[in-house]
mmCIF file of C-alpha atoms in Angstrom:
data_model
loop_
_atom_site.group_PDB
_atom_site.id
_atom_site.type_symbol
_atom_site.label_atom_id
_atom_site.label_comp_id
_atom_site.label_asym_id
_atom_site.label_seq_id
_atom_site.Cartn_x
_atom_site.Cartn_y
_atom_site.Cartn_z
ATOM 1 C CA VAL O 1 -37.219 -18.726 -16.227
ATOM 2 C CA LEU O 2 -34.826 -16.355 -17.997
ATOM 3 C CA GLU O 3 -33.499 -17.233 -21.428
ATOM 4 C CA LYS O 4 -30.373 -15.773 -23.035
ATOM 5 C CA GLN O 5 -31.178 -13.717 -26.145
ATOM 6 C CA LEU O 6 -28.324 -11.402 -27.032
ATOM 7 C CA ASP O 7 -24.637 -10.878 -26.343
ATOM 8 C CA ASP O 8 -23.407 -7.970 -24.231
ATOM 9 C CA MET O 9 -25.180 -4.676 -24.849
ATOM 10 C CA LYS O 10 -24.178 -1.174 -23.810
ATOM 11 C CA GLY O 11 -26.585 1.126 -22.032
ATOM 12 C CA PHE O 12 -26.898 3.680 -19.260
ATOM 13 C CA VAL O 13 -29.059 4.015 -16.169
ATOM 14 C CA ILE O 14 -32.021 6.389 -16.446
ATOM 15 C CA GLY O 15 -33.835 5.334 -13.279
ATOM 16 C CA THR O 16 -32.605 4.157 -9.875
ATOM 17 C CA GLY O 17 -34.229 2.738 -6.795
ATOM 18 C CA PRO O 18 -35.563 -0.760 -6.095
ATOM 19 C CA ASN O 19 -36.458 -1.193 -9.778
ATOM 20 C CA PRO O 20 -33.674 0.324 -11.943
ATOM 21 C CA VAL O 21 -34.325 1.286 -15.569
ATOM 22 C CA VAL O 22 -31.737 1.425 -18.370
ATOM 23 C CA TYR O 23 -31.722 2.813 -21.889
ATOM 24 C CA LEU O 24 -30.092 0.808 -24.687
ATOM 25 C CA PRO O 25 -29.004 3.183 -27.509
ATOM 26 C CA GLU O 26 -28.324 0.349 -29.949
ATOM 27 C CA THR O 27 -31.952 -0.793 -29.973
ATOM 28 C CA LYS O 28 -33.462 2.448 -28.562
ATOM 29 C CA GLN O 29 -35.147 0.433 -25.825
ATOM 30 C CA THR O 30 -36.043 1.403 -22.277
ATOM 31 C CA VAL O 31 -36.161 -1.687 -20.072
ATOM 32 C CA GLY O 32 -36.208 -2.656 -16.441
ATOM 33 C CA ALA O 33 -32.894 -3.841 -15.045
ATOM 34 C CA TRP O 34 -31.426 -6.085 -12.412
ATOM 35 C CA LEU O 35 -27.936 -5.676 -10.958
ATOM 36 C CA LYS O 36 -26.161 -9.017 -10.838
ATOM 37 C CA LYS O 37 -24.602 -9.708 -7.434
ATOM 38 C CA SER O 38 -21.320 -10.641 -9.094
ATOM 39 C CA HIS O 39 -21.228 -7.428 -11.171
ATOM 40 C CA GLN O 40 -17.907 -5.686 -11.800
ATOM 41 C CA SER O 41 -17.395 -2.109 -10.618
ATOM 42 C CA ASP O 42 -15.075 0.093 -8.581
ATOM 43 C CA ARG O 43 -17.346 1.394 -5.833
ATOM 44 C CA GLU O 44 -15.498 0.399 -2.658
ATOM 45 C CA LYS O 45 -15.502 3.935 -1.282
ATOM 46 C CA SER O 46 -19.118 4.680 -2.186
ATOM 47 C CA VAL O 47 -22.451 3.632 -0.734
ATOM 48 C CA THR O 48 -23.950 3.794 -4.232
ATOM 49 C CA LEU O 49 -24.019 0.534 -6.172
ATOM 50 C CA LEU O 50 -25.848 1.913 -9.203
ATOM 51 C CA ALA O 51 -26.120 5.620 -9.994
ATOM 52 C CA LEU O 52 -28.097 7.656 -12.464
ATOM 53 C CA GLY O 53 -26.143 7.947 -15.709
ATOM 54 C CA ASP O 54 -23.907 4.945 -15.068
ATOM 55 C CA ASN O 55 -22.682 3.338 -18.286
ATOM 56 C CA ILE O 56 -23.286 -0.390 -18.047
ATOM 57 C CA LEU O 57 -22.805 -3.663 -19.867
ATOM 58 C CA CYS O 58 -25.749 -6.030 -19.733
ATOM 59 C CA LYS O 59 -27.372 -9.035 -21.299
ATOM 60 C CA LEU O 60 -30.915 -8.529 -22.509
ATOM 61 C CA GLN O 61 -33.059 -11.489 -21.503
ATOM 62 C CA THR O 62 -36.731 -12.443 -21.435
ATOM 63 C CA ASP O 63 -38.774 -14.420 -18.963
ATOM 64 C CA SER O 64 -41.597 -16.849 -19.635
ATOM 65 C CA SER O 65 -44.068 -13.967 -19.988
ATOM 66 C CA GLN O 66 -41.883 -12.419 -22.727
ATOM 67 C CA LYS O 67 -40.996 -9.475 -20.513
ATOM 68 C CA GLN O 68 -37.500 -8.189 -21.247
ATOM 69 C CA ILE O 69 -35.007 -7.337 -18.543
ATOM 70 C CA ALA O 70 -31.416 -6.098 -18.654
ATOM 71 C CA ILE O 71 -29.086 -8.137 -16.442
ATOM 72 C CA ILE O 72 -26.280 -5.711 -15.523
ATOM 73 C CA HIS O 73 -22.942 -7.438 -15.010
ATOM 74 C CA GLN O 74 -20.545 -4.494 -15.327
ATOM 75 C CA ILE O 75 -20.585 -0.814 -14.375
ATOM 76 C CA GLU O 76 -17.980 1.171 -16.293
ATOM 77 C CA ASP O 77 -15.769 3.760 -14.609
ATOM 78 C CA PRO O 78 -17.454 7.177 -14.923
ATOM 79 C CA THR O 79 -15.944 10.036 -16.893
ATOM 80 C CA THR O 80 -17.599 12.609 -14.599
ATOM 81 C CA MET O 81 -19.298 12.304 -11.235
ATOM 82 C CA LEU O 82 -21.550 14.377 -8.987
ATOM 83 C CA ALA O 83 -21.272 13.125 -5.412
ATOM 84 C CA ARG O 84 -21.832 14.192 -1.829
ATOM 85 C CA GLU O 85 -21.237 12.763 1.624
ATOM 86 C CA SER O 86 -23.590 9.943 2.591
ATOM 87 C CA ILE O 87 -25.947 10.913 5.411
ATOM 88 C CA ARG O 88 -26.270 7.336 6.631
ATOM 89 C CA TYR O 89 -22.551 6.548 6.385
ATOM 90 C CA PRO O 90 -20.592 9.737 7.198
ATOM 91 C CA ASN O 91 -17.278 10.221 5.393
ATOM 92 C CA ARG O 92 -18.296 7.944 2.521
ATOM 93 C CA LYS O 93 -19.608 9.325 -0.737
ATOM 94 C CA LYS O 94 -23.028 8.956 -2.284
ATOM 95 C CA ILE O 95 -23.036 9.280 -6.067
ATOM 96 C CA ILE O 96 -25.915 11.461 -7.278
ATOM 97 C CA ALA O 97 -25.192 10.995 -10.986
ATOM 98 C CA ALA O 98 -22.397 9.953 -13.331
ATOM 99 C CA ASN O 99 -21.239 10.612 -16.908
ATOM 100 C CA LEU O 100 -23.090 13.922 -17.239
ATOM 101 C CA ASP O 101 -21.878 17.104 -18.934
ATOM 102 C CA GLN O 102 -23.317 19.885 -16.820
ATOM 103 C CA VAL O 103 -25.062 20.635 -13.533
ATOM 104 C CA PHE O 104 -27.875 23.191 -13.347
ATOM 105 C CA ILE O 105 -28.055 24.556 -9.815
ATOM 106 C CA VAL O 106 -31.643 25.747 -9.449
ATOM 107 C CA LEU O 107 -32.353 28.636 -7.078
ATOM 108 C CA SER O 108 -35.597 30.444 -6.363
ATOM 109 C CA ALA O 109 -36.062 34.182 -6.735
ATOM 110 C CA LYS O 110 -38.269 34.179 -3.643
ATOM 111 C CA TYR O 111 -38.860 31.202 -1.345
ATOM 112 C CA PRO O 112 -37.065 29.025 -0.469
ATOM 113 C CA VAL O 113 -33.853 31.035 -0.316
ATOM 114 C CA THR O 114 -30.664 29.026 -0.836
ATOM 115 C CA ALA O 115 -27.745 30.101 1.365
ATOM 116 C CA TRP O 116 -24.473 31.016 -0.319
ATOM 117 C CA GLY O 117 -22.699 28.212 1.513
ATOM 118 C CA MET O 118 -25.068 25.698 -0.054
ATOM 119 C CA ILE O 119 -24.614 27.225 -3.523
ATOM 120 C CA ASP O 120 -20.847 26.996 -3.103
ATOM 121 C CA ARG O 121 -20.995 23.352 -2.023
ATOM 122 C CA MET O 122 -22.967 22.466 -5.138
ATOM 123 C CA THR O 123 -20.657 24.380 -7.491
ATOM 124 C CA VAL O 124 -17.583 22.862 -5.834
ATOM 125 C CA ALA O 125 -19.047 19.347 -6.125
ATOM 126 C CA ALA O 126 -19.765 19.939 -9.818
ATOM 127 C CA LEU O 127 -16.320 21.306 -10.644
ATOM 128 C CA SER O 128 -14.433 18.676 -8.638
ATOM 129 C CA GLY O 129 -16.390 15.994 -10.471
ATOM 130 C CA GLY O 130 -15.457 17.341 -13.897
ATOM 131 C CA LEU O 131 -18.835 18.976 -14.545
ATOM 132 C CA LYS O 132 -19.781 22.465 -15.672
ATOM 133 C CA PRO O 133 -21.950 24.322 -13.099
ATOM 134 C CA ILE O 134 -24.686 26.620 -14.390
ATOM 135 C CA ILE O 135 -26.909 28.645 -12.053
ATOM 136 C CA ILE O 136 -30.615 29.044 -12.782
ATOM 137 C CA PHE O 137 -32.746 31.600 -10.961
ATOM 138 C CA ASN O 138 -36.285 30.233 -11.274
ATOM 139 C CA LYS O 139 -39.568 32.003 -10.349
ATOM 140 C CA ILE O 140 -38.094 35.292 -11.551
ATOM 141 C CA ASP O 141 -41.671 36.429 -12.290
ATOM 142 C CA ILE O 142 -42.486 36.574 -8.540
ATOM 143 C CA LEU O 143 -39.761 38.813 -7.132
ATOM 144 C CA PRO O 144 -39.609 39.453 -3.371
ATOM 145 C CA THR O 145 -41.730 42.394 -2.226
ATOM 146 C CA ASP O 146 -39.544 43.002 0.817
ATOM 147 C CA SER O 147 -36.712 45.385 -0.130
ATOM 148 C CA GLU O 148 -34.161 43.555 2.028
ATOM 149 C CA GLU O 149 -34.978 40.216 0.404
ATOM 150 C CA LEU O 150 -34.883 41.775 -3.070
ATOM 151 C CA ASN O 151 -31.485 43.332 -2.382
ATOM 152 C CA ALA O 152 -30.176 39.986 -1.122
ATOM 153 C CA MET O 153 -31.377 38.243 -4.296
ATOM 154 C CA ASN O 154 -29.801 40.901 -6.531
ATOM 155 C CA GLU O 155 -26.529 40.633 -4.592
ATOM 156 C CA THR O 156 -26.484 36.857 -5.122
ATOM 157 C CA ILE O 157 -27.046 37.346 -8.852
ATOM 158 C CA ARG O 158 -24.415 40.081 -9.084
ATOM 159 C CA VAL O 159 -21.741 37.968 -7.387
ATOM 160 C CA TYR O 160 -22.362 34.619 -9.077
ATOM 161 C CA GLU O 161 -22.969 35.822 -12.637
ATOM 162 C CA LYS O 162 -19.349 37.027 -12.675
ATOM 163 C CA ILE O 163 -18.125 33.523 -11.852
ATOM 164 C CA PHE O 164 -20.535 31.060 -13.497
ATOM 165 C CA PRO O 165 -23.075 31.095 -16.346
ATOM 166 C CA LEU O 166 -26.353 32.342 -14.839
ATOM 167 C CA LEU O 167 -29.814 32.370 -16.377
ATOM 168 C CA LYS O 168 -33.026 33.909 -15.035
ATOM 169 C CA VAL O 169 -36.086 31.819 -15.930
ATOM 170 C CA SER O 170 -39.699 31.153 -15.038
ATOM 171 C CA ALA O 171 -41.294 27.745 -15.402
ATOM 172 C CA LYS O 172 -44.672 29.427 -14.962
ATOM 173 C CA SER O 173 -44.421 32.230 -17.545
ATOM 174 C CA GLY O 174 -41.948 30.490 -19.850
ATOM 175 C CA LEU O 175 -39.385 33.288 -19.572
ATOM 176 C CA ASN O 176 -36.051 32.230 -21.122
ATOM 177 C CA LEU O 177 -37.074 28.571 -21.378
ATOM 178 C CA ASP O 178 -36.056 28.716 -25.048
ATOM 179 C CA LYS O 179 -32.526 29.689 -23.979
ATOM 180 C CA LEU O 180 -32.530 26.933 -21.384
ATOM 181 C CA LYS O 181 -33.546 24.378 -24.028
ATOM 182 C CA GLU O 182 -30.630 25.480 -26.203
ATOM 183 C CA MET O 183 -28.252 24.913 -23.300
ATOM 184 C CA LEU O 184 -29.619 21.375 -22.889
ATOM 185 C CA ASN O 185 -29.107 20.397 -26.535
ATOM 186 C CA HIS O 186 -26.647 17.539 -27.168
ATOM 187 C CA LYS O 187 -25.880 17.286 -23.445
ATOM 188 C CA LYS O 188 -26.599 15.076 -20.469
ATOM 189 C CA SER O 189 -27.652 17.471 -17.732
ATOM 190 C CA ILE O 190 -29.027 17.415 -14.203
ATOM 191 C CA PHE O 191 -31.115 19.809 -12.107
ATOM 192 C CA ILE O 192 -30.158 19.978 -8.427
ATOM 193 C CA GLY O 193 -31.245 22.262 -5.625
ATOM 194 C CA GLN O 194 -33.331 22.491 -2.493
ATOM 195 C CA SER O 195 -36.927 21.311 -2.388
ATOM 196 C CA GLY O 196 -39.378 23.931 -3.588
ATOM 197 C CA VAL O 197 -37.097 25.852 -5.967
ATOM 198 C CA GLY O 198 -39.070 24.548 -8.957
ATOM 199 C CA LYS O 199 -36.879 21.825 -10.468
ATOM 200 C CA THR O 200 -39.809 19.542 -11.255
ATOM 201 C CA ALA O 201 -41.862 22.425 -12.665
ATOM 202 C CA LEU O 202 -38.991 23.235 -15.012
ATOM 203 C CA VAL O 203 -38.694 19.597 -16.104
ATOM 204 C CA LYS O 204 -42.438 19.531 -16.726
ATOM 205 C CA SER O 205 -42.251 22.699 -18.840
ATOM 206 C CA LEU O 206 -39.259 21.449 -20.820
ATOM 207 C CA THR O 207 -40.456 17.891 -21.463
ATOM 208 C CA GLY O 208 -44.243 18.224 -21.486
ATOM 209 C CA ILE O 209 -44.430 15.247 -19.106
ATOM 210 C CA GLU O 210 -47.123 15.543 -16.461
ATOM 211 C CA LEU O 211 -45.346 15.614 -13.109
ATOM 212 C CA ARG O 212 -46.583 16.453 -9.638
ATOM 213 C CA THR O 213 -45.274 19.784 -8.368
ATOM 214 C CA GLY O 214 -45.194 20.910 -4.763
ATOM 215 C CA SER O 215 -45.909 24.030 -2.765
ATOM 216 C CA ILE O 216 -44.087 26.134 -0.208
ATOM 217 C CA SER O 217 -44.821 25.689 3.497
ATOM 218 C CA GLU O 218 -46.300 28.908 4.855
ATOM 219 C CA SER O 219 -44.839 28.232 8.314
ATOM 220 C CA ASN O 220 -41.161 27.942 7.422
ATOM 221 C CA LYS O 221 -41.065 29.145 3.779
ATOM 222 C CA LYS O 222 -39.391 25.881 2.761
ATOM 223 C CA GLY O 223 -40.211 23.594 -0.130
ATOM 224 C CA GLN O 224 -41.966 20.258 0.125
ATOM 225 C CA HIS O 225 -40.501 17.144 -1.510
ATOM 226 C CA THR O 226 -42.261 16.182 -4.750
ATOM 227 C CA THR O 227 -39.578 14.167 -6.566
ATOM 228 C CA SER O 228 -38.992 10.917 -4.676
ATOM 229 C CA GLU O 229 -36.855 9.061 -7.209
ATOM 230 C CA SER O 230 -33.939 9.941 -9.472
ATOM 231 C CA VAL O 231 -35.000 9.885 -13.120
ATOM 232 C CA MET O 232 -33.392 10.874 -16.415
ATOM 233 C CA TYR O 233 -35.754 12.168 -19.123
ATOM 234 C CA LYS O 234 -35.080 11.895 -22.838
ATOM 235 C CA LEU O 235 -35.327 15.236 -24.659
ATOM 236 C CA ASP O 236 -34.027 13.766 -27.919
ATOM 237 C CA GLU O 237 -31.624 10.993 -28.908
ATOM 238 C CA ASP O 238 -28.535 12.784 -27.553
ATOM 239 C CA SER O 239 -30.089 15.150 -24.982
ATOM 240 C CA TRP O 240 -31.044 13.913 -21.520
ATOM 241 C CA LEU O 241 -32.181 15.732 -18.383
ATOM 242 C CA ALA O 242 -31.989 14.276 -14.866
ATOM 243 C CA ASP O 243 -34.223 15.276 -11.976
ATOM 244 C CA VAL O 244 -33.386 14.186 -8.425
ATOM 245 C CA PRO O 245 -35.003 14.739 -5.006
ATOM 246 C CA GLY O 246 -34.352 18.070 -3.310
ATOM 247 C CA ILE O 247 -31.127 18.320 -1.348
ATOM 248 C CA LYS O 248 -31.315 19.520 2.258
ATOM 249 C CA GLN O 249 -27.623 19.234 3.058
ATOM 250 C CA PHE O 250 -24.519 18.734 0.973
ATOM 251 C CA GLY O 251 -21.641 17.206 2.913
ATOM 252 C CA PHE O 252 -18.552 17.395 0.731
ATOM 253 C CA ILE O 253 -15.802 14.791 0.482
ATOM 254 C CA GLN O 254 -12.414 15.698 -0.982
ATOM 255 C CA ALA O 255 -8.904 15.148 0.312
ATOM 256 C CA ASP O 256 -7.307 18.094 -1.473
ATOM 257 C CA ASP O 257 -7.593 21.812 -0.888
ATOM 258 C CA PRO O 258 -10.847 22.874 -2.621
ATOM 259 C CA ILE O 259 -9.588 26.349 -3.570
ATOM 260 C CA GLN O 260 -9.286 25.311 -7.232
ATOM 261 C CA GLU O 261 -13.082 24.923 -7.255
ATOM 262 C CA PHE O 262 -13.424 28.623 -6.292
ATOM 263 C CA PRO O 263 -12.269 30.062 -9.668
ATOM 264 C CA GLU O 264 -11.818 33.687 -8.643
ATOM 265 C CA LEU O 265 -9.998 32.736 -5.410
ATOM 266 C CA TRP O 266 -7.744 30.278 -7.223
ATOM 267 C CA GLU O 267 -6.772 32.774 -9.923
ATOM 268 C CA ALA O 268 -5.883 35.408 -7.340
ATOM 269 C CA SER O 269 -4.063 32.957 -5.037
ATOM 270 C CA LEU O 270 -1.600 32.079 -7.805
ATOM 271 C CA LYS O 271 -0.271 35.644 -7.527
ATOM 272 C CA CYS O 272 0.106 35.665 -3.724
ATOM 273 C CA LYS O 273 3.599 36.366 -2.370
ATOM 274 C CA PHE O 274 3.748 33.070 -0.484
ATOM 275 C CA THR O 275 2.737 29.740 -2.006
ATOM 276 C CA ASN O 276 1.332 28.586 1.359
ATOM 277 C CA CYS O 277 -0.680 31.782 1.884
ATOM 278 C CA LYS O 278 -3.809 31.184 3.976
ATOM 279 C CA HIS O 279 -5.408 34.402 2.666
ATOM 280 C CA ASN O 280 -5.980 35.878 6.094
ATOM 281 C CA LYS O 281 -3.490 38.594 7.073
ATOM 282 C CA GLU O 282 -0.366 37.408 5.276
ATOM 283 C CA PRO O 283 1.680 40.133 3.525
ATOM 284 C CA GLY O 284 1.384 40.141 -0.245
ATOM 285 C CA CYS O 285 -1.962 38.295 -0.267
ATOM 286 C CA ILE O 286 -3.609 39.097 -3.590
ATOM 287 C CA VAL O 287 -6.889 37.472 -2.503
ATOM 288 C CA GLN O 288 -7.249 40.033 0.298
ATOM 289 C CA GLU O 289 -6.242 42.846 -2.077
ATOM 290 C CA HIS O 290 -8.969 41.791 -4.523
ATOM 291 C CA ILE O 291 -11.501 41.728 -1.688
ATOM 292 C CA LYS O 292 -10.574 45.300 -0.727
ATOM 293 C CA GLU O 293 -10.882 46.347 -4.384
ATOM 294 C CA GLY O 294 -14.312 44.725 -4.675
ATOM 295 C CA LEU O 295 -13.146 42.130 -7.216
ATOM 296 C CA ILE O 296 -13.857 39.213 -4.859
ATOM 297 C CA ASN O 297 -16.731 38.974 -2.393
ATOM 298 C CA SER O 298 -15.513 38.290 1.148
ATOM 299 C CA ARG O 299 -18.353 35.816 1.748
ATOM 300 C CA ARG O 300 -16.896 33.561 -0.945
ATOM 301 C CA LEU O 301 -13.593 33.454 0.943
ATOM 302 C CA GLU O 302 -15.451 32.691 4.183
ATOM 303 C CA SER O 303 -17.340 29.896 2.441
ATOM 304 C CA TYR O 304 -14.094 28.402 1.155
ATOM 305 C CA GLN O 305 -12.452 28.598 4.591
ATOM 306 C CA LYS O 306 -15.416 26.891 6.294
ATOM 307 C CA LEU O 307 -15.363 24.121 3.735
ATOM 308 C CA LYS O 308 -11.603 23.697 4.091
ATOM 309 C CA ASP O 309 -11.962 23.442 7.879
ATOM 310 C CA GLU O 310 -14.240 20.433 7.402
ATOM 311 C CA LEU O 311 -11.826 18.590 5.167
ATOM 312 C CA GLU O 312 -9.658 17.029 7.842
ATOM 313 C CA HIS O 313 -7.187 14.697 6.145
ATOM 314 C CA ASP O 314 -7.590 12.054 8.868
ATOM 315 C CA TYR O 315 -11.108 11.446 7.602
ATOM 316 C CA PHE O 316 -9.869 10.542 4.154
ATOM 317 C CA LYS O 317 -7.204 7.986 5.004
ATOM 318 C CA GLU O 318 -7.703 4.467 3.662
ATOM 319 C CA ARG O 319 -9.786 2.261 5.925
ATOM 320 C CA VAL O 320 -9.179 -1.445 6.404
ATOM 321 C CA ASN O 321 -12.905 -2.080 6.596
ATOM 322 C CA PRO O 322 -14.883 -0.137 3.930
ATOM 323 C CA GLU O 323 -18.037 -0.508 6.064
ATOM 324 C CA GLU O 324 -16.417 1.202 9.043
ATOM 325 C CA LYS O 325 -18.721 3.826 10.496
ATOM 326 C CA ARG O 326 -17.413 7.036 11.960
ATOM 327 C CA ALA O 327 -19.078 9.767 13.905
ATOM 328 C CA PRO O 328 -19.973 12.720 11.656
ATOM 329 C CA ARG O 329 -17.334 15.443 11.491
ATOM 330 C CA GLU O 330 -18.121 18.296 13.814
ATOM 331 C CA ARG O 331 -19.273 21.340 11.885
ATOM 332 C CA ILE O 332 -17.481 24.416 13.269
ATOM 333 C CA PHE O 333 -19.013 27.804 12.700
ATOM 334 C CA GLY O 334 -18.876 31.347 14.085
ATOM 335 C CA SER O 335 -18.224 31.922 17.774
ATOM 336 C CA LYS O 336 -17.680 28.213 18.468
ATOM 337 C CA LYS O 337 -14.757 28.213 16.028
ATOM 338 C CA LYS O 338 -13.216 31.215 17.802
ATOM 339 C CA ALA O 339 -13.673 29.570 21.197
ATOM 340 C CA ASN O 340 -11.814 26.469 20.060
ATOM 341 C CA LYS O 341 -8.829 28.573 19.006
ATOM 342 C CA ARG O 342 -8.377 30.044 22.476
#
């Protein structure tokens, strides 16, 4: 039997899954939570009922065993949001986290290697959700021995450090962890990236909490999942760090042209001769001029164009039935794309 104890209290979600957990700043309590079926929220276009970082209103109650539980009856509209396309329900968004300040995109200096397209999807998702993207190169103490792999890593660093804040760290040796801690101060942050890049190892080093870390598969050089739930860790009263399971794919949902989330492309495109320039072979295209001058990497333009091809406006029209399922959008790449144009 639950008994009413207090009036509405404010809090935010620090653990999701079957048994959500919320933090109540007013009383500095961490308690289990239950989402009331009649709760108020605006999540019609999302498959996520309750996301990490959600600001909530609840009533703190106790049962007969004196165990406290937060009954959530309202989820407030988020100020920022990190979301991706739902795998189970294509063309509907899954909220990874809400109300955060910055997104740390964790890459590995060796294995697993994160493709540029994946990096771009994560930075675009961060920027479009009102978040600051920061790139972390972890495992910098175990550089690739193969010259081709080392050159590829250095090229990635060279390109992205001109666009976004980038920090080289090592969870193992502690390199630059002091700088990383400074960047986390007075912020709500999240680590995202592929499995095996060392997100959990970094959280363990930063928080001192004993967490299970994984290894890299020798057969495919890919990481193994170690984090199975989304959790937000308290660094101090106003500094929080979220860790979520590794991301294998990052379907992006946005109705507008994503060029504004490619800062260097957007800045150059504003100077193009034609406002509807597609940045291919149009005369007076400043984007192409900057590519020729080495100011913009051509692979960033290719990444933008692939992403734009996926964002068919028909997939973002309002649906009568929010539960309507659609077949996944066909991903068009390389020679197949050329064949379709013929």
